[in-house]
Amino acid sequence: MPELLQFAFSGLTVGAVYALVALGFTLIYNASDVVNFAQGEFVMLGGMITVFLHLAGLPVPVAAFAAILITVLVGLALYAFAIDLARGSGAVQIIIITIGASIFLRGVAQVVFDKRFHALPPWFGSEPIRLGGAAILPQSLVVLTGAALIVALIFLLIDRTILGRAILATATNRLAARLVGIPVRRIVALSFALSAAIGAVAGLLVTPITLTSYDVGTLMALKGFAAAMLGGMGSAPGAIVGGVLLGLAESFGAGLISSKYKDAIAFLIILFTLFVRPQGLFGKKSTERV
Amino acid sequence: MLEISGLSSAYGRIEVLHGIGLVVPASQLVCLIGGNGAGKTTLLRAISGVQPLKSGSIRFDGQDITRLSAEERVKRGIAQVPEGRQIFGSLTVEDNLNLGGWLHGGGTASERDAIYAMFPILGEKRHLAAGGLSGGQQQMLAIGRALMSRPRLLLLDEPSMGLAPVLVEQVFGVIESLRAKGITMLLVEQNAAAALAKADYGYVIETGRITHSGPSAQLIGDPKVREAYLGI
Ligand SMILES: Nc1ncnc2c1ncn2[C@@H]1O[C@H](COP(=O)(O)OP(=O)(O)O)[C@@H](O)[C@H]1O
Ligand SMILES: [Mg+2]
């Protein structure tokens, strides 16, 4: 029993991170129809920049804040210099551009930082909290709380503000959005900035638990993509549910079967979704796009 | 109020508008008629700034707006009710109206209420997804959304298309009442007889060129126009 609780908790923790990555995929996909495979690099940058600024002597909160800002700038640059310039190209070309951007960012990170693993100090120590026989890291609670806060903020933005409605309007009908005066390119740029910020926060929150290195983004993107597919590409609630389910599946799979195949679960979920329910759990059959 | 001269526009290499000249004086209702594929929609898109020009110029209120963004043109008071309505189907009726007022922070409750007074059915369905409205209701919503941007010039692209006769009448009634409010309009219609009957002035466009123009009464009397567009 205590093991199951333990698996559930670690599953929830990584699941929360996957959910954030999937939410990043969703935001960009919704505003622009682009599947941004550089999403994982935002997570890597959030962790690595915080680590190196901290090593350089900045306190963690300051380093974290700077890391988020820099990652947002990278996200905006990705939009301006790669995606926007390729406007009018097909979906496949744009996906290849984001994969290229992801490889490029990894290469730059390898040169600017290094190829080793790095950790950050946990925010509230590393003394586990005992609960029903399971040991919970305080940092897990930080990750869960942080993820919940971000999700709440994004939902407030989308649901309660005219800016959020404009993001949805741009997703639903870009021509009509332009005709009412919505600056659709700035809206898409905003979605890149938000996704970058979310990815960076996910990265710096989870680094004390999972460590980080220049190449963690690849697997992160795969996991986030699987989560977004499972939930239904384009659905924000789907991204959250998909992320948590994937985290739990990995954790229980690793605990009960074998940890060797942990990373294969994301692949299995992608294939399973494609065969059984291509629109995902929360996705609509066909979306109305112009 | 709106002066277009020498306007040419293309999709890729295929030019579909060839040197269009057209004037819409303030407070008038001008209609543009022409067959399918003549270039009416392309011209309205060019006026709204969502279709690039090859050459020519567009002036609004005496100022050159040829190079302004779509956003800036809405700001100056040009709104469009696009062909096929193009409502935001997954958003609610009220969100659609609020987005019409995007440049004014989403518009005020009293502005929305004015639209609901004009189209009571929209008020009843304000919290429902716009995609579930009937064709006629979507057309009302598209008009309401355009009005929320506080336009001085309203471009209407075939607002009666695909509607039952009773709804067509309602749409023309709305156009009449907007005109009474002093809103300048450029109306594109396949329903040429009805449009000319309401309009002050008319233009006929054929394969990207203006072929006839004149006061509505004169166009209605022109044998060529009668034969080609009025079916008389
Ligand atoms: N998106 C497009 N791409 C290529 N050609 C187009 C496009 N839209 C319209 N056209 C062509 O431009 C011409 C004018 O079309 P349009 O402006 O829609 O005419 P109308 O509104 O008068 O029916 C037509 O020949 C049409 O085939
Ligand atoms: Mg048309």
PDB file of N, CA and C in Angstrom, chain A residues 91-165:
ATOM      1  N   ALA A  91       2.118  23.070 -42.832  1.00  0.00           N
ATOM      2  CA  ALA A  91       2.264  22.646 -41.441  1.00  0.00           C
ATOM      3  C   ALA A  91       3.527  21.811 -41.249  1.00  0.00           C
ATOM      4  N   VAL A  92       3.825  20.942 -42.219  1.00  0.00           N
ATOM      5  CA  VAL A  92       4.987  20.060 -42.080  1.00  0.00           C
ATOM      6  C   VAL A  92       6.282  20.867 -42.053  1.00  0.00           C
ATOM      7  N   GLN A  93       6.375  21.865 -42.960  1.00  0.00           N
ATOM      8  CA  GLN A  93       7.578  22.703 -42.974  1.00  0.00           C
ATOM      9  C   GLN A  93       7.766  23.386 -41.619  1.00  0.00           C
ATOM     10  N   ILE A  94       6.659  23.891 -41.060  1.00  0.00           N
ATOM     11  CA  ILE A  94       6.774  24.632 -39.804  1.00  0.00           C
ATOM     12  C   ILE A  94       7.168  23.704 -38.662  1.00  0.00           C
ATOM     13  N   ILE A  95       6.634  22.487 -38.672  1.00  0.00           N
ATOM     14  CA  ILE A  95       7.024  21.521 -37.644  1.00  0.00           C
ATOM     15  C   ILE A  95       8.525  21.234 -37.759  1.00  0.00           C
ATOM     16  N   ILE A  96       9.004  21.094 -38.999  1.00  0.00           N
ATOM     17  CA  ILE A  96      10.434  20.829 -39.189  1.00  0.00           C
ATOM     18  C   ILE A  96      11.262  22.014 -38.688  1.00  0.00           C
ATOM     19  N   ILE A  97      10.738  23.224 -38.905  1.00  0.00           N
ATOM     20  CA  ILE A  97      11.444  24.398 -38.392  1.00  0.00           C
ATOM     21  C   ILE A  97      11.546  24.339 -36.863  1.00  0.00           C
ATOM     22  N   THR A  98      10.464  23.940 -36.194  1.00  0.00           N
ATOM     23  CA  THR A  98      10.537  23.894 -34.726  1.00  0.00           C
ATOM     24  C   THR A  98      11.487  22.785 -34.266  1.00  0.00           C
ATOM     25  N   ILE A  99      11.541  21.687 -35.023  1.00  0.00           N
ATOM     26  CA  ILE A  99      12.500  20.642 -34.653  1.00  0.00           C
ATOM     27  C   ILE A  99      13.922  21.166 -34.835  1.00  0.00           C
ATOM     28  N   GLY A 100      14.126  21.902 -35.939  1.00  0.00           N
ATOM     29  CA  GLY A 100      15.437  22.517 -36.162  1.00  0.00           C
ATOM     30  C   GLY A 100      15.796  23.473 -35.045  1.00  0.00           C
ATOM     31  N   ALA A 101      14.829  24.271 -34.639  1.00  0.00           N
ATOM     32  CA  ALA A 101      15.067  25.235 -33.559  1.00  0.00           C
ATOM     33  C   ALA A 101      15.432  24.498 -32.279  1.00  0.00           C
ATOM     34  N   SER A 102      14.776  23.372 -32.058  1.00  0.00           N
ATOM     35  CA  SER A 102      15.058  22.609 -30.849  1.00  0.00           C
ATOM     36  C   SER A 102      16.494  22.083 -30.857  1.00  0.00           C
ATOM     37  N   ILE A 103      16.934  21.572 -32.014  1.00  0.00           N
ATOM     38  CA  ILE A 103      18.317  21.074 -32.126  1.00  0.00           C
ATOM     39  C   ILE A 103      19.312  22.222 -31.937  1.00  0.00           C
ATOM     40  N   PHE A 104      18.964  23.361 -32.552  1.00  0.00           N
ATOM     41  CA  PHE A 104      19.835  24.537 -32.451  1.00  0.00           C
ATOM     42  C   PHE A 104      19.978  24.983 -30.989  1.00  0.00           C
ATOM     43  N   LEU A 105      18.853  25.074 -30.285  1.00  0.00           N
ATOM     44  CA  LEU A 105      18.892  25.534 -28.894  1.00  0.00           C
ATOM     45  C   LEU A 105      19.697  24.568 -28.020  1.00  0.00           C
ATOM     46  N   ARG A 106      19.541  23.280 -28.302  1.00  0.00           N
ATOM     47  CA  ARG A 106      20.301  22.281 -27.550  1.00  0.00           C
ATOM     48  C   ARG A 106      21.802  22.462 -27.804  1.00  0.00           C
ATOM     49  N   GLY A 107      22.130  22.696 -29.082  1.00  0.00           N
ATOM     50  CA  GLY A 107      23.540  22.899 -29.422  1.00  0.00           C
ATOM     51  C   GLY A 107      24.123  24.119 -28.725  1.00  0.00           C
ATOM     52  N   VAL A 108      23.360  25.203 -28.753  1.00  0.00           N
ATOM     53  CA  VAL A 108      23.829  26.426 -28.102  1.00  0.00           C
ATOM     54  C   VAL A 108      23.992  26.187 -26.602  1.00  0.00           C
ATOM     55  N   ALA A 109      23.026  25.473 -26.001  1.00  0.00           N
ATOM     56  CA  ALA A 109      23.083  25.221 -24.556  1.00  0.00           C
ATOM     57  C   ALA A 109      24.317  24.404 -24.198  1.00  0.00           C
ATOM     58  N   GLN A 110      24.660  23.459 -25.073  1.00  0.00           N
ATOM     59  CA  GLN A 110      25.810  22.601 -24.827  1.00  0.00           C
ATOM     60  C   GLN A 110      27.091  23.425 -24.810  1.00  0.00           C
ATOM     61  N   VAL A 111      27.136  24.455 -25.667  1.00  0.00           N
ATOM     62  CA  VAL A 111      28.326  25.290 -25.736  1.00  0.00           C
ATOM     63  C   VAL A 111      28.334  26.326 -24.607  1.00  0.00           C
ATOM     64  N   VAL A 112      27.198  26.992 -24.399  1.00  0.00           N
ATOM     65  CA  VAL A 112      27.140  28.062 -23.399  1.00  0.00           C
ATOM     66  C   VAL A 112      27.253  27.481 -21.989  1.00  0.00           C
ATOM     67  N   PHE A 113      26.565  26.367 -21.752  1.00  0.00           N
ATOM     68  CA  PHE A 113      26.625  25.742 -20.426  1.00  0.00           C
ATOM     69  C   PHE A 113      27.660  24.613 -20.484  1.00  0.00           C
ATOM     70  N   ASP A 114      27.227  23.382 -20.297  1.00  0.00           N
ATOM     71  CA  ASP A 114      28.151  22.257 -20.421  1.00  0.00           C
ATOM     72  C   ASP A 114      27.323  21.006 -20.633  1.00  0.00           C
ATOM     73  N   LYS A 115      27.966  19.829 -20.552  1.00  0.00           N
ATOM     74  CA  LYS A 115      27.223  18.608 -20.849  1.00  0.00           C
ATOM     75  C   LYS A 115      26.928  17.801 -19.591  1.00  0.00           C
ATOM     76  N   ARG A 116      27.104  18.429 -18.432  1.00  0.00           N
ATOM     77  CA  ARG A 116      26.888  17.668 -17.201  1.00  0.00           C
ATOM     78  C   ARG A 116      25.490  17.875 -16.636  1.00  0.00           C
ATOM     79  N   PHE A 117      25.158  17.026 -15.674  1.00  0.00           N
ATOM     80  CA  PHE A 117      23.888  17.207 -14.967  1.00  0.00           C
ATOM     81  C   PHE A 117      24.049  18.230 -13.859  1.00  0.00           C
ATOM     82  N   HIS A 118      22.986  18.984 -13.624  1.00  0.00           N
ATOM     83  CA  HIS A 118      23.029  20.003 -12.573  1.00  0.00           C
ATOM     84  C   HIS A 118      21.778  19.928 -11.721  1.00  0.00           C
ATOM     85  N   ALA A 119      21.961  20.328 -10.468  1.00  0.00           N
ATOM     86  CA  ALA A 119      20.817  20.362  -9.551  1.00  0.00           C
ATOM     87  C   ALA A 119      20.636  21.778  -9.024  1.00  0.00           C
ATOM     88  N   LEU A 120      19.515  22.015  -8.440  1.00  0.00           N
ATOM     89  CA  LEU A 120      19.280  23.264  -7.707  1.00  0.00           C
ATOM     90  C   LEU A 120      18.900  22.868  -6.284  1.00  0.00           C
ATOM     91  N   PRO A 121      19.194  23.725  -5.322  1.00  0.00           N
ATOM     92  CA  PRO A 121      18.758  23.382  -3.956  1.00  0.00           C
ATOM     93  C   PRO A 121      17.228  23.382  -3.884  1.00  0.00           C
ATOM     94  N   PRO A 122      16.634  22.389  -3.182  1.00  0.00           N
ATOM     95  CA  PRO A 122      15.182  22.410  -3.002  1.00  0.00           C
ATOM     96  C   PRO A 122      14.773  23.669  -2.234  1.00  0.00           C
ATOM     97  N   TRP A 123      13.585  24.172  -2.507  1.00  0.00           N
ATOM     98  CA  TRP A 123      13.152  25.418  -1.881  1.00  0.00           C
ATOM     99  C   TRP A 123      12.980  25.279  -0.378  1.00  0.00           C
ATOM    100  N   PHE A 124      12.466  24.145   0.057  1.00  0.00           N
ATOM    101  CA  PHE A 124      12.173  23.983   1.488  1.00  0.00           C
ATOM    102  C   PHE A 124      12.861  22.751   2.048  1.00  0.00           C
ATOM    103  N   GLY A 125      14.130  22.587   1.719  1.00  0.00           N
ATOM    104  CA  GLY A 125      14.880  21.489   2.277  1.00  0.00           C
ATOM    105  C   GLY A 125      14.562  20.173   1.597  1.00  0.00           C
ATOM    106  N   SER A 126      15.271  19.111   2.014  1.00  0.00           N
ATOM    107  CA  SER A 126      15.091  17.826   1.357  1.00  0.00           C
ATOM    108  C   SER A 126      14.620  16.771   2.346  1.00  0.00           C
ATOM    109  N   GLU A 127      14.185  17.209   3.524  1.00  0.00           N
ATOM    110  CA  GLU A 127      13.674  16.260   4.522  1.00  0.00           C
ATOM    111  C   GLU A 127      12.288  15.793   4.085  1.00  0.00           C
ATOM    112  N   PRO A 128      12.124  14.484   3.715  1.00  0.00           N
ATOM    113  CA  PRO A 128      10.829  14.040   3.200  1.00  0.00           C
ATOM    114  C   PRO A 128       9.734  14.126   4.260  1.00  0.00           C
ATOM    115  N   ILE A 129       8.541  14.392   3.786  1.00  0.00           N
ATOM    116  CA  ILE A 129       7.376  14.396   4.658  1.00  0.00           C
ATOM    117  C   ILE A 129       6.783  12.993   4.612  1.00  0.00           C
ATOM    118  N   ARG A 130       6.544  12.394   5.804  1.00  0.00           N
ATOM    119  CA  ARG A 130       5.975  11.040   5.843  1.00  0.00           C
ATOM    120  C   ARG A 130       4.455  11.149   5.794  1.00  0.00           C
ATOM    121  N   LEU A 131       3.858  10.362   4.895  1.00  0.00           N
ATOM    122  CA  LEU A 131       2.402  10.404   4.786  1.00  0.00           C
ATOM    123  C   LEU A 131       1.924   9.001   4.428  1.00  0.00           C
ATOM    124  N   GLY A 132       1.233   8.353   5.360  1.00  0.00           N
ATOM    125  CA  GLY A 132       0.697   7.004   5.113  1.00  0.00           C
ATOM    126  C   GLY A 132       1.771   6.045   4.659  1.00  0.00           C
ATOM    127  N   GLY A 133       2.993   6.201   5.154  1.00  0.00           N
ATOM    128  CA  GLY A 133       4.070   5.282   4.793  1.00  0.00           C
ATOM    129  C   GLY A 133       4.840   5.718   3.566  1.00  0.00           C
ATOM    130  N   ALA A 134       4.356   6.729   2.863  1.00  0.00           N
ATOM    131  CA  ALA A 134       5.084   7.224   1.702  1.00  0.00           C
ATOM    132  C   ALA A 134       5.933   8.430   2.108  1.00  0.00           C
ATOM    133  N   ALA A 135       7.016   8.621   1.373  1.00  0.00           N
ATOM    134  CA  ALA A 135       7.869   9.769   1.649  1.00  0.00           C
ATOM    135  C   ALA A 135       7.700  10.794   0.532  1.00  0.00           C
ATOM    136  N   ILE A 136       7.280  11.981   0.925  1.00  0.00           N
ATOM    137  CA  ILE A 136       7.022  12.998  -0.090  1.00  0.00           C
ATOM    138  C   ILE A 136       8.049  14.105   0.036  1.00  0.00           C
ATOM    139  N   LEU A 137       8.724  14.417  -1.058  1.00  0.00           N
ATOM    140  CA  LEU A 137       9.690  15.503  -1.027  1.00  0.00           C
ATOM    141  C   LEU A 137       8.946  16.838  -0.948  1.00  0.00           C
ATOM    142  N   PRO A 138       9.430  17.747  -0.108  1.00  0.00           N
ATOM    143  CA  PRO A 138       8.780  19.062  -0.059  1.00  0.00           C
ATOM    144  C   PRO A 138       8.752  19.718  -1.450  1.00  0.00           C
ATOM    145  N   GLN A 139       9.800  19.449  -2.258  1.00  0.00           N
ATOM    146  CA  GLN A 139       9.847  20.066  -3.579  1.00  0.00           C
ATOM    147  C   GLN A 139       8.705  19.565  -4.480  1.00  0.00           C
ATOM    148  N   SER A 140       8.244  18.324  -4.220  1.00  0.00           N
ATOM    149  CA  SER A 140       7.100  17.822  -4.977  1.00  0.00           C
ATOM    150  C   SER A 140       5.895  18.720  -4.747  1.00  0.00           C
ATOM    151  N   LEU A 141       5.736  19.113  -3.484  1.00  0.00           N
ATOM    152  CA  LEU A 141       4.601  19.990  -3.174  1.00  0.00           C
ATOM    153  C   LEU A 141       4.779  21.339  -3.860  1.00  0.00           C
ATOM    154  N   VAL A 142       6.044  21.800  -3.934  1.00  0.00           N
ATOM    155  CA  VAL A 142       6.295  23.067  -4.641  1.00  0.00           C
ATOM    156  C   VAL A 142       5.894  22.929  -6.111  1.00  0.00           C
ATOM    157  N   VAL A 143       6.294  21.810  -6.724  1.00  0.00           N
ATOM    158  CA  VAL A 143       5.960  21.595  -8.139  1.00  0.00           C
ATOM    159  C   VAL A 143       4.450  21.579  -8.323  1.00  0.00           C
ATOM    160  N   LEU A 144       3.762  20.814  -7.459  1.00  0.00           N
ATOM    161  CA  LEU A 144       2.309  20.695  -7.597  1.00  0.00           C
ATOM    162  C   LEU A 144       1.622  22.049  -7.400  1.00  0.00           C
ATOM    163  N   THR A 145       2.044  22.772  -6.376  1.00  0.00           N
ATOM    164  CA  THR A 145       1.431  24.077  -6.114  1.00  0.00           C
ATOM    165  C   THR A 145       1.704  25.043  -7.268  1.00  0.00           C
ATOM    166  N   GLY A 146       2.972  25.055  -7.704  1.00  0.00           N
ATOM    167  CA  GLY A 146       3.342  25.956  -8.802  1.00  0.00           C
ATOM    168  C   GLY A 146       2.541  25.641 -10.058  1.00  0.00           C
ATOM    169  N   ALA A 147       2.425  24.347 -10.374  1.00  0.00           N
ATOM    170  CA  ALA A 147       1.686  23.956 -11.579  1.00  0.00           C
ATOM    171  C   ALA A 147       0.219  24.366 -11.447  1.00  0.00           C
ATOM    172  N   ALA A 148      -0.348  24.133 -10.266  1.00  0.00           N
ATOM    173  CA  ALA A 148      -1.760  24.487 -10.071  1.00  0.00           C
ATOM    174  C   ALA A 148      -1.961  25.990 -10.237  1.00  0.00           C
ATOM    175  N   LEU A 149      -1.015  26.772  -9.692  1.00  0.00           N
ATOM    176  CA  LEU A 149      -1.126  28.231  -9.815  1.00  0.00           C
ATOM    177  C   LEU A 149      -1.087  28.673 -11.272  1.00  0.00           C
ATOM    178  N   ILE A 150      -0.129  28.106 -12.017  1.00  0.00           N
ATOM    179  CA  ILE A 150       0.006  28.493 -13.429  1.00  0.00           C
ATOM    180  C   ILE A 150      -1.244  28.124 -14.208  1.00  0.00           C
ATOM    181  N   VAL A 151      -1.736  26.906 -13.969  1.00  0.00           N
ATOM    182  CA  VAL A 151      -2.940  26.472 -14.672  1.00  0.00           C
ATOM    183  C   VAL A 151      -4.095  27.421 -14.345  1.00  0.00           C
ATOM    184  N   ALA A 152      -4.236  27.779 -13.076  1.00  0.00           N
ATOM    185  CA  ALA A 152      -5.325  28.675 -12.682  1.00  0.00           C
ATOM    186  C   ALA A 152      -5.181  30.027 -13.384  1.00  0.00           C
ATOM    187  N   LEU A 153      -3.947  30.531 -13.421  1.00  0.00           N
ATOM    188  CA  LEU A 153      -3.721  31.836 -14.071  1.00  0.00           C
ATOM    189  C   LEU A 153      -4.076  31.779 -15.552  1.00  0.00           C
ATOM    190  N   ILE A 154      -3.643  30.704 -16.224  1.00  0.00           N
ATOM    191  CA  ILE A 154      -3.916  30.592 -17.660  1.00  0.00           C
ATOM    192  C   ILE A 154      -5.424  30.504 -17.902  1.00  0.00           C
ATOM    193  N   PHE A 155      -6.110  29.716 -17.056  1.00  0.00           N
ATOM    194  CA  PHE A 155      -7.554  29.594 -17.257  1.00  0.00           C
ATOM    195  C   PHE A 155      -8.262  30.918 -16.992  1.00  0.00           C
ATOM    196  N   LEU A 156      -7.789  31.661 -15.989  1.00  0.00           N
ATOM    197  CA  LEU A 156      -8.374  32.987 -15.736  1.00  0.00           C
ATOM    198  C   LEU A 156      -8.163  33.880 -16.947  1.00  0.00           C
ATOM    199  N   LEU A 157      -6.941  33.858 -17.472  1.00  0.00           N
ATOM    200  CA  LEU A 157      -6.629  34.697 -18.631  1.00  0.00           C
ATOM    201  C   LEU A 157      -7.543  34.358 -19.808  1.00  0.00           C
ATOM    202  N   ILE A 158      -7.657  33.066 -20.113  1.00  0.00           N
ATOM    203  CA  ILE A 158      -8.429  32.662 -21.286  1.00  0.00           C
ATOM    204  C   ILE A 158      -9.926  32.883 -21.073  1.00  0.00           C
ATOM    205  N   ASP A 159     -10.388  32.571 -19.867  1.00  0.00           N
ATOM    206  CA  ASP A 159     -11.831  32.572 -19.612  1.00  0.00           C
ATOM    207  C   ASP A 159     -12.381  33.930 -19.220  1.00  0.00           C
ATOM    208  N   ARG A 160     -11.571  34.743 -18.587  1.00  0.00           N
ATOM    209  CA  ARG A 160     -12.124  35.933 -17.954  1.00  0.00           C
ATOM    210  C   ARG A 160     -11.691  37.248 -18.585  1.00  0.00           C
ATOM    211  N   THR A 161     -10.755  37.205 -19.530  1.00  0.00           N
ATOM    212  CA  THR A 161     -10.303  38.490 -20.057  1.00  0.00           C
ATOM    213  C   THR A 161     -10.573  38.575 -21.552  1.00  0.00           C
ATOM    214  N   ILE A 162     -10.715  39.781 -22.034  1.00  0.00           N
ATOM    215  CA  ILE A 162     -10.960  39.985 -23.457  1.00  0.00           C
ATOM    216  C   ILE A 162      -9.733  39.541 -24.260  1.00  0.00           C
ATOM    217  N   LEU A 163      -8.546  39.674 -23.634  1.00  0.00           N
ATOM    218  CA  LEU A 163      -7.331  39.206 -24.311  1.00  0.00           C
ATOM    219  C   LEU A 163      -7.395  37.691 -24.534  1.00  0.00           C
ATOM    220  N   GLY A 164      -7.858  36.977 -23.510  1.00  0.00           N
ATOM    221  CA  GLY A 164      -8.007  35.527 -23.641  1.00  0.00           C
ATOM    222  C   GLY A 164      -8.995  35.168 -24.734  1.00  0.00           C
ATOM    223  N   ARG A 165     -10.100  35.920 -24.786  1.00  0.00           N
ATOM    224  CA  ARG A 165     -11.085  35.680 -25.850  1.00  0.00           C
ATOM    225  C   ARG A 165     -10.457  35.938 -27.218  1.00  0.00           C
TER     226      ARG A 165
END
